[in-house]
PDB file of C-alpha atoms in Angstrom:
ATOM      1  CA  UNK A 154       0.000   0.000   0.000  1.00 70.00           C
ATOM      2  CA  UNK A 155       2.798   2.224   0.389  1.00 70.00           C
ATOM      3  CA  UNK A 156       4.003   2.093  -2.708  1.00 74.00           C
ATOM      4  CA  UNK A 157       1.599   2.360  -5.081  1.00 75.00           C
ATOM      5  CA  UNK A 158      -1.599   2.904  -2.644  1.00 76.00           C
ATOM      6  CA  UNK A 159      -3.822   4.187  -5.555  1.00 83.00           C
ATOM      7  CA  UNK A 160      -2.740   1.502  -7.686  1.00 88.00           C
ATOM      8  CA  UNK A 161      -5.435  -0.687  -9.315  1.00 90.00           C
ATOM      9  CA  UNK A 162      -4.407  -3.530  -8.117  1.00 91.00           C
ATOM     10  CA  UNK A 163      -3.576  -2.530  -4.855  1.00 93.00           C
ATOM     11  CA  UNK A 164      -7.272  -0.631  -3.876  1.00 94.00           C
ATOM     12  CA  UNK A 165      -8.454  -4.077  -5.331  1.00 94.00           C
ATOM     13  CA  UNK A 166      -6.586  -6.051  -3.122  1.00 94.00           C
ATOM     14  CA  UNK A 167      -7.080  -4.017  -0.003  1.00 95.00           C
ATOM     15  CA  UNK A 168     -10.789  -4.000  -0.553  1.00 94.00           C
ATOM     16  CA  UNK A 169     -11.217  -7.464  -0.864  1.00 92.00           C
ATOM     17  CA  UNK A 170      -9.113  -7.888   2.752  1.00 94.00           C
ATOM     18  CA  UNK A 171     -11.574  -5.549   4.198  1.00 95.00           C
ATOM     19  CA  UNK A 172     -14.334  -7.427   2.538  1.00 92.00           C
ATOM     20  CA  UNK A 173     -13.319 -10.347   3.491  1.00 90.00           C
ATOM     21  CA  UNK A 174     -12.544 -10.097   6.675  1.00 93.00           C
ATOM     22  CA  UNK A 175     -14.784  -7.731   8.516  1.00 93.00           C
ATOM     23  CA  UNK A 176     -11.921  -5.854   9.557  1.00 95.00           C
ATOM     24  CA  UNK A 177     -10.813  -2.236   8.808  1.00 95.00           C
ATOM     25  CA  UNK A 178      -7.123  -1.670   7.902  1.00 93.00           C
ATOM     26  CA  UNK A 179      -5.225   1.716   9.229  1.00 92.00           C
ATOM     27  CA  UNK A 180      -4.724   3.322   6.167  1.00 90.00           C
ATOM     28  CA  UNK A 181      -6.385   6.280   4.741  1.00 90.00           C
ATOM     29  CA  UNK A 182      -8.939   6.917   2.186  1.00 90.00           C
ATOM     30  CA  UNK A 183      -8.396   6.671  -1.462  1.00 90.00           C
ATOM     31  CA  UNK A 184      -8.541  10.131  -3.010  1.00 85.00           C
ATOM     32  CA  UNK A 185      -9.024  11.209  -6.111  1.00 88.00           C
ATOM     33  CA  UNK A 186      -8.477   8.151  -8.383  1.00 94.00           C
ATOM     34  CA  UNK A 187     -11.017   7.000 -10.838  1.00 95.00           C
ATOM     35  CA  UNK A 188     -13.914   4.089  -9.410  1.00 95.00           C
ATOM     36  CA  UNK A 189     -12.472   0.333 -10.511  1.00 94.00           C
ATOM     37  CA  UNK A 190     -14.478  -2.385 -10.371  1.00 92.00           C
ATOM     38  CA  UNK A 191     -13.382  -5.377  -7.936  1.00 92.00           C
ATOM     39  CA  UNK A 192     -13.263  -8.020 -10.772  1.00 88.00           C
ATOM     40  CA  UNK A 193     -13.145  -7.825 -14.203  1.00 85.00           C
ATOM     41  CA  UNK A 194     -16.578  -8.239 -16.173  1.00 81.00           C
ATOM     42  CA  UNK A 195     -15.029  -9.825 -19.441  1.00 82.00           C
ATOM     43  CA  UNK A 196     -13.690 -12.598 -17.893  1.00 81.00           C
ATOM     44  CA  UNK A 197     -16.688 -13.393 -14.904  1.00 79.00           C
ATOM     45  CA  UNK A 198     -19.859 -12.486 -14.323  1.00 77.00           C
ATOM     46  CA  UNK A 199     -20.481 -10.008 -11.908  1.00 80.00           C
ATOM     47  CA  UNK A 200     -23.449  -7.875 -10.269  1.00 83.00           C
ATOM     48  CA  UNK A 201     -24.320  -3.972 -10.986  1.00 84.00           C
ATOM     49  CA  UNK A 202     -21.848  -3.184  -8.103  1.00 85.00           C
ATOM     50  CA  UNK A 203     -21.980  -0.904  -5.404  1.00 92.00           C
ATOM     51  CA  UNK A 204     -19.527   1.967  -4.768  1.00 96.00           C
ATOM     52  CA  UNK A 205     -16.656   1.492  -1.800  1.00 95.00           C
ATOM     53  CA  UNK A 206     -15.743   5.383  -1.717  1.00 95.00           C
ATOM     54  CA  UNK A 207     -12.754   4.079   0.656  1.00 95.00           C
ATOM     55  CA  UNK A 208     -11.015   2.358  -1.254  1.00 95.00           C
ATOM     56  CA  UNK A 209     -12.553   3.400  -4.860  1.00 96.00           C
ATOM     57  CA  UNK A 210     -13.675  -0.058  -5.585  1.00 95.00           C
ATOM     58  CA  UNK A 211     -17.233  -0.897  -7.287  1.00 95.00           C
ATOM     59  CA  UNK A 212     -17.871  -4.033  -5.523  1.00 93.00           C
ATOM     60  CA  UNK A 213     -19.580  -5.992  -8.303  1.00 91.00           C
ATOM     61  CA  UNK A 214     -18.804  -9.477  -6.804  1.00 87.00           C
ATOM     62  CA  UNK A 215     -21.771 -11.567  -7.312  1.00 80.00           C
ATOM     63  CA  UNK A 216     -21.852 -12.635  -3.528  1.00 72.00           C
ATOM     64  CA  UNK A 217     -21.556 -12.023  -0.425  1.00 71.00           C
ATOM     65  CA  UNK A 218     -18.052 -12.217   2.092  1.00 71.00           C
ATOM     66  CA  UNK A 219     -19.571 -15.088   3.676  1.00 71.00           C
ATOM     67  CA  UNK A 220     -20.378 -16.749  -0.040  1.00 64.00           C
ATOM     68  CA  UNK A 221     -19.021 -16.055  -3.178  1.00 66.00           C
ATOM     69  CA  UNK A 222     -19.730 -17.571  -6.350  1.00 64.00           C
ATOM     70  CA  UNK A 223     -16.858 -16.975  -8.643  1.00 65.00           C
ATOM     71  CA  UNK A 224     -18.710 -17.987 -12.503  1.00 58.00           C
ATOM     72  CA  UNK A 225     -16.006 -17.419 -15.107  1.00 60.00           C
ATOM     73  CA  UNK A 226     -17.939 -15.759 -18.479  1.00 61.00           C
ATOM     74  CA  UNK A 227     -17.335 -19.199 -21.239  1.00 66.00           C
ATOM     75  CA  UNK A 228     -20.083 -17.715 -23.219  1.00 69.00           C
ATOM     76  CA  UNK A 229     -17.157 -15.893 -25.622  1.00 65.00           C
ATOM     77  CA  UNK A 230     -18.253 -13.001 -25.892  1.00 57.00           C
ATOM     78  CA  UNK A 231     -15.847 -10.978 -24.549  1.00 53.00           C
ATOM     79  CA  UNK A 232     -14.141 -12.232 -27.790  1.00 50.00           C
TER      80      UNK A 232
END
């Protein structure tokens, strides 16, 4: 987080801990960086998504952190 903390990757990954795990981290908000959803739409299916304005995250997981259903798109159309 302290190197890149408004890295893609990195808001993606520290969202999902917090997600995850119920637990807050001590780091501070994500400012000004563009909304990034938590997992990518062209390769899994995903919901709407709701906006995490800490960490700049759409969460669009189709789920919940106590079940998540991971359905990889094999329709091929993201082709």
């Amino acid at each position: 987080m302290k190197q890149k903390p408004t890295g893609l990757y990195t808001r993606r990954i520290w969202f999902l801990y917090e997600w995850l795990v119920g637990r807050e981290l001590n780091l501070p908000t994500a400012d000004k960086v563009s909304y990034v959803d938590a997992v990518d739409t062209e390769l899994q299916y995903a919901s709407s998504g709701q906006n995490s304005a800490r960490h700049r995250v759409r969460n669009n997981l189709p789920g919940t952190p106590l079940y998540q259903a991971a359905f990889p798109d094999t329709s091929g159309a993201a082709s």
